[in-house]
Coordinates of C-alpha atoms in Angstrom, one line a residue:
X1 CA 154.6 131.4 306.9
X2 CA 156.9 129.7 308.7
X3 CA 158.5 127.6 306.6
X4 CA 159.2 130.3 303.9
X5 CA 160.9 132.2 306.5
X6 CA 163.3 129.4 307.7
X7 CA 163.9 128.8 303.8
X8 CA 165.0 132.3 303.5
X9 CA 167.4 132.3 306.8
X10 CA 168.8 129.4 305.6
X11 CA 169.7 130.6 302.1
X12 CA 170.8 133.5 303.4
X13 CA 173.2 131.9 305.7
X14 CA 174.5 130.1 302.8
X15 CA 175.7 132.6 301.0
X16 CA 177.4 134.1 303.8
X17 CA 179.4 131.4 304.5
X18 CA 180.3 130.8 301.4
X19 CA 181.8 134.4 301.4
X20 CA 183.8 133.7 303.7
X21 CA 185.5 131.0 301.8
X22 CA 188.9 132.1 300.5
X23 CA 189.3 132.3 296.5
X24 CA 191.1 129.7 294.7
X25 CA 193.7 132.5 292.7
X26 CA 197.6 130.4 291.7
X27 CA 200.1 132.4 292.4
X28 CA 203.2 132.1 289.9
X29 CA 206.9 130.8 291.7
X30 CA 209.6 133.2 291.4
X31 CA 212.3 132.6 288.8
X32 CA 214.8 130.1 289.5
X33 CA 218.0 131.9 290.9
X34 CA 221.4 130.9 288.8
X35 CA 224.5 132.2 288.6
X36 CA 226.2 132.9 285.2
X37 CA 229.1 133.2 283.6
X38 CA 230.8 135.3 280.5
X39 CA 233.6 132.5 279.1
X40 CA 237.1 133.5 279.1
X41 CA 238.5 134.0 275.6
X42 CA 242.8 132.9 275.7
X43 CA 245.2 131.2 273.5
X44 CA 244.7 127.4 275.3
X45 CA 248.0 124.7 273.9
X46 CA 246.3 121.2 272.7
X47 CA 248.4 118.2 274.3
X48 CA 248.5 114.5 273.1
X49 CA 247.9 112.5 277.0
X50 CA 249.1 109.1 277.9
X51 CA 250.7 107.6 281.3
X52 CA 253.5 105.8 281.9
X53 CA 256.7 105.1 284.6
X54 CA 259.9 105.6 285.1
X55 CA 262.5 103.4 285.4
X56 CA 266.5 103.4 285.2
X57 CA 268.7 103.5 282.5
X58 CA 271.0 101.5 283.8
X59 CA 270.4 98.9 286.5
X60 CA 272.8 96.5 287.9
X61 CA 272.6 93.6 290.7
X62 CA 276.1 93.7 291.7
X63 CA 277.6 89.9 292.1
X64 CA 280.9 88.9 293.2
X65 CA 283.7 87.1 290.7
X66 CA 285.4 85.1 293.1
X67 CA 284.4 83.5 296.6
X68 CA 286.2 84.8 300.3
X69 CA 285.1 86.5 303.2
X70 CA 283.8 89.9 302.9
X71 CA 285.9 92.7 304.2
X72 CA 285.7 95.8 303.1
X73 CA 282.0 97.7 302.4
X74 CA 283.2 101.2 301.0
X75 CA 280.1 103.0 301.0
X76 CA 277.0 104.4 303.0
X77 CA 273.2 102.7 301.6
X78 CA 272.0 105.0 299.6
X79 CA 275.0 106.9 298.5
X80 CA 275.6 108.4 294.8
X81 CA 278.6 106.4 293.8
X82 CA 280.9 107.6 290.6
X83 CA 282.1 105.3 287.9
X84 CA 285.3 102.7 289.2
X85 CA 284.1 103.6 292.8
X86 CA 285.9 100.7 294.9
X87 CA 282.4 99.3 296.9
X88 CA 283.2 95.8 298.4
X89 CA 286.3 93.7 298.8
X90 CA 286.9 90.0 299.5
X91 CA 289.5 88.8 301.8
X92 CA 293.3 89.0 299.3
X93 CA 295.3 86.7 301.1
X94 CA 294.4 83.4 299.1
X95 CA 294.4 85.5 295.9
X96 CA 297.5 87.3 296.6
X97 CA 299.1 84.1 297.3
X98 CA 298.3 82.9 293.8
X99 CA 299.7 85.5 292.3
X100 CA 302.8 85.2 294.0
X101 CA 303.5 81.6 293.5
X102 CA 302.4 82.2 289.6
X103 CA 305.4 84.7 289.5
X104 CA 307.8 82.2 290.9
X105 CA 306.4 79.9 288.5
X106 CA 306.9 82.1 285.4
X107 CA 310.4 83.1 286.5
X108 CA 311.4 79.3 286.3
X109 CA 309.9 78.7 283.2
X110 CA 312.0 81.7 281.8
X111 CA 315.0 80.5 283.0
X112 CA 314.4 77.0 281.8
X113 CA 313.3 78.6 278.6
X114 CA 317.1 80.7 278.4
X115 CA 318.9 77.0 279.4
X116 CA 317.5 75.6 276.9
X117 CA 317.9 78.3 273.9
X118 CA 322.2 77.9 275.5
X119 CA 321.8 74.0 274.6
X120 CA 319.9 74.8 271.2
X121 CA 322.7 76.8 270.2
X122 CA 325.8 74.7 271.1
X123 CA 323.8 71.8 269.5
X124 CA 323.6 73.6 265.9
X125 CA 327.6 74.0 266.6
X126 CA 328.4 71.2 266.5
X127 CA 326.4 69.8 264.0
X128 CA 328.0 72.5 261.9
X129 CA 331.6 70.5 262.5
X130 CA 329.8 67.0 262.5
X131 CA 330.2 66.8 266.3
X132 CA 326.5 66.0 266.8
X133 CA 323.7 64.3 265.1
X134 CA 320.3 65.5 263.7
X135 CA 318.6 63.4 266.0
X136 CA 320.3 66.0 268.8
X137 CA 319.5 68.8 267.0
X138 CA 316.2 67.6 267.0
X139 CA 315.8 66.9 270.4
X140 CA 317.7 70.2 271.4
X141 CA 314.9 72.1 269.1
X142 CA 312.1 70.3 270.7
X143 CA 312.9 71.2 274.1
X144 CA 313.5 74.8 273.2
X145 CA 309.9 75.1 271.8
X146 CA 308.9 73.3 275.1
X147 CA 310.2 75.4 277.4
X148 CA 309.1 78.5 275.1
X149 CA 305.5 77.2 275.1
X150 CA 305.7 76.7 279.9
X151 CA 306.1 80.4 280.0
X152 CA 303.5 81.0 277.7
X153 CA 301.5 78.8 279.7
X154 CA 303.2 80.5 283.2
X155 CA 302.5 83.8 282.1
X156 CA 298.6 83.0 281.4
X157 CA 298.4 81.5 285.1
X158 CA 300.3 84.9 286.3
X159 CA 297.4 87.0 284.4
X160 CA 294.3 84.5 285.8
X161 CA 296.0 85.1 289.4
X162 CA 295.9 89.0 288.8
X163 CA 292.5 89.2 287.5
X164 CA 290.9 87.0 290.6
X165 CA 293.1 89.5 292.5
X166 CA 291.5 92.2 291.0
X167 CA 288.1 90.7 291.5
X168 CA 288.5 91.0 295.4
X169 CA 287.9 94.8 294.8
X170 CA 284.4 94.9 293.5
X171 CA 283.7 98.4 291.7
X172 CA 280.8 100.3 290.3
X173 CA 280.3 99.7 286.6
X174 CA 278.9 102.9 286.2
X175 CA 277.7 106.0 288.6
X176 CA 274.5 106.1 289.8
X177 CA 272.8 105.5 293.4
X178 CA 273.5 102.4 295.5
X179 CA 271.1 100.4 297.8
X180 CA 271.6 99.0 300.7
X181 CA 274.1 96.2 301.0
X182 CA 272.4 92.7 301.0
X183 CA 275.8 91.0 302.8
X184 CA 277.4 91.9 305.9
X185 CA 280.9 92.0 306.9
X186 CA 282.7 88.7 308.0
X187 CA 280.4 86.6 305.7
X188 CA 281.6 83.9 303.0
X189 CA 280.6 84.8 299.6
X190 CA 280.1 82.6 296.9
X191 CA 280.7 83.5 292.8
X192 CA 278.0 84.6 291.2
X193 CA 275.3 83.4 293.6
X194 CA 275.5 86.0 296.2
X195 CA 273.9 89.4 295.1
X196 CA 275.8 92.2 297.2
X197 CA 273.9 95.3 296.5
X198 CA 271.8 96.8 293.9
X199 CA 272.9 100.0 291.8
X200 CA 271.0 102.1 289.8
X201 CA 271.4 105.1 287.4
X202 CA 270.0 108.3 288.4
X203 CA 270.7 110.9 285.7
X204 CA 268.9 111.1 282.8
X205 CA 265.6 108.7 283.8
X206 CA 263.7 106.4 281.4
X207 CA 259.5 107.2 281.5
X208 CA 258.3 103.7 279.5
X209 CA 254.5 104.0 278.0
X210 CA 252.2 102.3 276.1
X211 CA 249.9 103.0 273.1
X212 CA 247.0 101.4 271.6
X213 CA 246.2 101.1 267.9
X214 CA 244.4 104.1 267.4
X215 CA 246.5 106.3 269.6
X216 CA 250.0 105.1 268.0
X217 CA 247.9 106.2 264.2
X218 CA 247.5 109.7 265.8
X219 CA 250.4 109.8 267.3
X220 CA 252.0 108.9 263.7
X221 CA 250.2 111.1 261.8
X222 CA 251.0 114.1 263.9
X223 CA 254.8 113.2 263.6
X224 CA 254.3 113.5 260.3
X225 CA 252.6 117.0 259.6
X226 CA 255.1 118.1 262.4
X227 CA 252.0 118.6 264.8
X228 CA 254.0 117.6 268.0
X229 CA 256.4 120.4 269.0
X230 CA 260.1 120.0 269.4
X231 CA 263.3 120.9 271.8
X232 CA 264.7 121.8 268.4
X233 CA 264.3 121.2 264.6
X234 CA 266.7 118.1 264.7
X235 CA 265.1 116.8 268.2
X236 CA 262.4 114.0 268.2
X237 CA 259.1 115.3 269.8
X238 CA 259.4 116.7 273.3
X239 CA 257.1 115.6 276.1
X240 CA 256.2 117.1 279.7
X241 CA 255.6 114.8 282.8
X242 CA 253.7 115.3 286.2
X243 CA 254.0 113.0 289.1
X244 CA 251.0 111.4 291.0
X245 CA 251.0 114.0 293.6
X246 CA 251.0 116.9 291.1
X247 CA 249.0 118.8 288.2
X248 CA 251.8 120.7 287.2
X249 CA 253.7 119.0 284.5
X250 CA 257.6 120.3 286.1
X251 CA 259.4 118.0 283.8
X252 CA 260.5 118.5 280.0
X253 CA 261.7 115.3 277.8
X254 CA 261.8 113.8 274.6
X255 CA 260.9 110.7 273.0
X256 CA 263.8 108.6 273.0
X257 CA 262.7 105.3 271.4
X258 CA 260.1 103.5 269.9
X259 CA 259.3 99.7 269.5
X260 CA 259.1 98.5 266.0
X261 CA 255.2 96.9 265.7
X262 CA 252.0 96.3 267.6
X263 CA 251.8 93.5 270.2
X264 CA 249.2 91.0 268.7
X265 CA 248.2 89.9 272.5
X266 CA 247.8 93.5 273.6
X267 CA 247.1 96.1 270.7
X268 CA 249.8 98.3 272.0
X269 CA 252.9 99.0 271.3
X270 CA 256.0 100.7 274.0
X271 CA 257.7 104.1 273.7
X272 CA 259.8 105.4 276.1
X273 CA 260.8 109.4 276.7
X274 CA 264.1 110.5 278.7
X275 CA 264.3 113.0 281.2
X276 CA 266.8 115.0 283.0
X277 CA 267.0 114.3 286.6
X278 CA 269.7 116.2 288.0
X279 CA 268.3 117.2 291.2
X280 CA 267.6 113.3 291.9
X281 CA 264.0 114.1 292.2
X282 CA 262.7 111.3 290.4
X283 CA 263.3 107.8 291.2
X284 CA 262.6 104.6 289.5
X285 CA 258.9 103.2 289.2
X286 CA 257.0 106.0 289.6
X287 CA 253.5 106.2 287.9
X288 CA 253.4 110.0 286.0
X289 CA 251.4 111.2 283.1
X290 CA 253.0 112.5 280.0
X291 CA 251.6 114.9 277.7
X292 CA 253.0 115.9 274.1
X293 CA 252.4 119.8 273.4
X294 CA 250.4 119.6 270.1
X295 CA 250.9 122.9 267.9
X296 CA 250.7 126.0 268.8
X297 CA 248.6 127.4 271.5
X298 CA 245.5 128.5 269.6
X299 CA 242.2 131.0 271.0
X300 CA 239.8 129.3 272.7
X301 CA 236.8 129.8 275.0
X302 CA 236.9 128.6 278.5
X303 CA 234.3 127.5 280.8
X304 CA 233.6 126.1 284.5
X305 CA 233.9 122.5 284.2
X306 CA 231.0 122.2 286.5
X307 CA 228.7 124.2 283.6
X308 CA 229.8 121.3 280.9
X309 CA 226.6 118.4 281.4
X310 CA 226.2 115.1 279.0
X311 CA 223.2 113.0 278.3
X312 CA 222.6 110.5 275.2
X313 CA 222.6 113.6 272.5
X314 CA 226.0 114.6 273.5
X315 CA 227.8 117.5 275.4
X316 CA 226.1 120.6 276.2
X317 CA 226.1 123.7 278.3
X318 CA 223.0 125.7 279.6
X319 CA 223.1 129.6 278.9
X320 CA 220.4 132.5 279.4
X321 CA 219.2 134.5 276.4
X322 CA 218.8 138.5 277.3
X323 CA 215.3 137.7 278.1
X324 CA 216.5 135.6 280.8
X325 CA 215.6 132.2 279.3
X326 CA 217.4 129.2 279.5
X327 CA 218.3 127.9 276.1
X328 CA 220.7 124.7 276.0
X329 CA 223.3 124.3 273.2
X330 CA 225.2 121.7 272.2
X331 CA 229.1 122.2 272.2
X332 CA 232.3 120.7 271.4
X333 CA 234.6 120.5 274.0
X334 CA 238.8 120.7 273.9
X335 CA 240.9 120.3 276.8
X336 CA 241.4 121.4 280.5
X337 CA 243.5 125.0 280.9
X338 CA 244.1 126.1 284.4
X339 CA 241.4 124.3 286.0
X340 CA 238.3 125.6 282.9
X341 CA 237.6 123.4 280.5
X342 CA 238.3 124.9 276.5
X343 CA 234.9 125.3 274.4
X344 CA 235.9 124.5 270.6
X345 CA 232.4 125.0 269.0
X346 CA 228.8 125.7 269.8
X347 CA 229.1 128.9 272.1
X348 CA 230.4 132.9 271.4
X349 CA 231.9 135.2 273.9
X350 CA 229.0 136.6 274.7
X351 CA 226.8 133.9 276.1
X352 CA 226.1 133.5 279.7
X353 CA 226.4 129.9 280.8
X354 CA 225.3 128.8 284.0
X355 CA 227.5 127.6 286.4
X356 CA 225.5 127.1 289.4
X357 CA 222.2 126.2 289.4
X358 CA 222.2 123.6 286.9
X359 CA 219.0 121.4 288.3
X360 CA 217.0 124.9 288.5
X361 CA 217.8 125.8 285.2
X362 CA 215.5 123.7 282.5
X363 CA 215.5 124.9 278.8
X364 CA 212.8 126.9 278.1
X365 CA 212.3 128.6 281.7
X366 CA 212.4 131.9 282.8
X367 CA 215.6 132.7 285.8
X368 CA 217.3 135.7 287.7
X369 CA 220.4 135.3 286.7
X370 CA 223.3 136.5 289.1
X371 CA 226.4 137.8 287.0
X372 CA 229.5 137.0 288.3
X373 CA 233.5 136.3 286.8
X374 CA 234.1 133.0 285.2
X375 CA 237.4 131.9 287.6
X376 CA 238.4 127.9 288.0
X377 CA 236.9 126.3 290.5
X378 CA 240.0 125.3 292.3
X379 CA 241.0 128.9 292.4
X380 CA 237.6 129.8 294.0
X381 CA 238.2 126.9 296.7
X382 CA 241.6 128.1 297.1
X383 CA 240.0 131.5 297.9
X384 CA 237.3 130.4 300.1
X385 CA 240.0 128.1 302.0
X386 CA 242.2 131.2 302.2
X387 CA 239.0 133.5 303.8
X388 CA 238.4 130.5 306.3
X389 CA 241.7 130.2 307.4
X390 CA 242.5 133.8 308.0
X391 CA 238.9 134.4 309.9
X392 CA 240.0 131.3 312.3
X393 CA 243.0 133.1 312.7
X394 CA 241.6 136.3 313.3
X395 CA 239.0 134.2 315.8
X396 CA 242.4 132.9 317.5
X397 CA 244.0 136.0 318.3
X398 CA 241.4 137.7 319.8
X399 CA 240.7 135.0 322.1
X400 CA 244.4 135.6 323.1
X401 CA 243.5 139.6 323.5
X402 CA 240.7 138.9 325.9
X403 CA 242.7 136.6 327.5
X404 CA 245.3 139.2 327.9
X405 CA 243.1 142.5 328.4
X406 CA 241.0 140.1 331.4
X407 CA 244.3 139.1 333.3
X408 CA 244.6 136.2 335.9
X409 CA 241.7 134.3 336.8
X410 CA 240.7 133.7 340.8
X411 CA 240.6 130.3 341.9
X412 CA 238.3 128.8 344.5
X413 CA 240.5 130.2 347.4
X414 CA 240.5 133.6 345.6
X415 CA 244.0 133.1 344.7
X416 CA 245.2 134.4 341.2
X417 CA 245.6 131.5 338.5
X418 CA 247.8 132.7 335.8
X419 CA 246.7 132.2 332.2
X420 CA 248.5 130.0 330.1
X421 CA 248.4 132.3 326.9
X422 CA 249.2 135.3 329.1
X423 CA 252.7 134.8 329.4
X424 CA 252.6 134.3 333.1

């Protein structure tokens, strides 16, 4: 009897705590939260990219033509100097000295060159009446031509004296912006050896640039159809350049030469745009990026950049089908407008691609999609930066209120300490 009973109570006992076990049921995740996107539909202009740098039209090291002490330094470093501008001059004394003493030279040679014309011409006199011989007409002849031939050779000495006159004054071949001056006052200078200052062109500016093989074919070809936009009909193509510190492409050119063949060491092959530069804003040897406007601006889609992924099949965007799926598609993408990248094929208006939540988001899978305006990223960071900076400065100025409402604080000695944003 006994042991039925203890089998019972333990069966029993069994069973109850095994009811007290908790059920093994899987509870389902949520969907995935994303945020999505309807693309922006605009006209979006196609460019032809490359990069390149400027450099001077005109550059000059300037040298000096004859050899004295230096002077004279007629400008400021850094000065816009015009055409013929007097810059430098050498000591004139020696030089001026030369040219006087080549005058006086010249001026005897004349008058030896009148005495002996007087002696020529009494000579043929006389040997008209048989009063003198050929042989003295001869001579009479010869020394005419002599004295003739020491002016020529005075007045070349007279014109040699005024030119290394004139070099004393050294002048600006051309106008443009000067350097600083690499000789100071008081110093000898040497010809030719002695570099005095560098000067440089400023308005128009070159941009110099390179293309490869392939590029220079497309860049061929699009001349030809007439692809690459113009200033004007007669005008070669027209190009736009940004600086290094700058997106925005401020600057409007044109190509303004190209070099004849490919470089066999390189594959490329130089161009080179002009640009204005009236303001001076440019300088020579900055790195910029050029961009040729290619047709006109034609409708495209536009999309977050961050929403645009790659693997080995290619480019591709995630979007969610009205049954909230994710389905992936394959696009072809065009170029970057206002901070969105330009969807050519493999998307419609209508589908909502996910720009946040990427790594949530696999193809096939069911999300809650959050709807919200497609805008540029930079623009939303410029927003958010814009929010943050007026709440600090809203956090700023009510410190000052408190400060202001609270009034001067007690020091230990129960004096009154006055704030320092108070005013006091």
């Amino acid at each position: 009897m006994r042991k039925p009973f203890q089998a019972v109570i333990g069966l029993g006992l069994l069973l109850i705590w095994s009811g007290c076990q908790p059920r093994n049921q899987f509870v389902a995740p949520p969907p995935a939260k994303v945020t999505v996107a309807l693309p922006i539909e605009r006209p979006v202009q196609e460019y032809f990219y490359t990069t390149g740098q400027t450099r001077a039209v005109a550059s000059v090291q300037l040298r000096a033509r004859v050899g004295g002490y230096l002077e004279e330094i007629r400008f400021k470093d850094g000065d816009l100097v015009q055409k013929d501008q007097v810059l430098f001059i050498i000591d004139q004394a020696p030089y001026q000295a030369s040219v006087d003493s080549a005058k006086a030279a010249l001026e005897k040679t004349r008058a030896q060159l009148v005495l002996a014309e007087r002696q020529l011409a009494r000579t043929r006199l006389l040997a008209k009446e048989n009063a003198a011989t050929e042989s003295n007409l001869d001579i009479q002849e010869a020394e005419r031509a002599s004295a003739a031939a020491d002016v020529a050779s005075a007045d070349a000495a007279l014109r040699q004296a005024q030119l290394n006159l004139d070099y004393t004054e050294i002048h600006a071949p051309f106008a443009g912006r000067i350097g600083r001056h690499q000789v100071d006052l008081g110093n000898l200078i040497t010809t030719g050896d002695t570099v005095l200052a560098s000067l440089e062109t400023v308005d128009p500016i070159y941009v110099f640039f390179t293309l490869s093989e392939s590029d220079l074919l497309r860049f061929t070809e699009m001349q030809k159809t007439g692809e690459l936009q113009r200033i004007s009909d007669s005008d070669p193509p027209k190009f736009e350049m940004a600086l290094g510190n700058s997106d925005e492409f401020l600057f409007a050119g044109k190509l303004d030469f190209r070099e004849f063949g490919i470089n066999p060491q390189t594959g490329t092959t130089d161009r080179r745009a002009v640009f204005p530069n009236t303001d001076s804003e440019l300088v020579p040897g900055l790195f910029c990026r050029l961009r040729a406007p290619i047709g006109p601006p034609r409708e495209r889609l536009l999309v977050d950049e961050r929403a645009v992924a790659s693997d080995q099949r290619g480019t591709y965007v995630l979007t969610v089908n009205p049954k909230n799926e994710v389905e992936l598609k394959m696009v072809k993408v065009g170029p970057l407008d206002g901070g969105l990248r330009a969807i050519e094929s493999g998307i419609v208006a209508t589908d909502r691609v996910v720009i946040n939540g990427l790594q949530r988001a696999r193809p096939g899978s069911t999300v809650d999609p959050e709807v919200v305006p497609m805008v540029a990223r930079v623009e939303s960071m410029q927003a958010a930066d814009k929010v943050i900076a007026q709440k600090d400065a809203d956090a700023r100025q009510k410190v000052k209120d408190n400060k202001a409402t609270t009034g001067p604080t007690p020091d230990s000695n129960g004096a009154s300490v006055p704030n320092k944003d108070s005013g006091q």
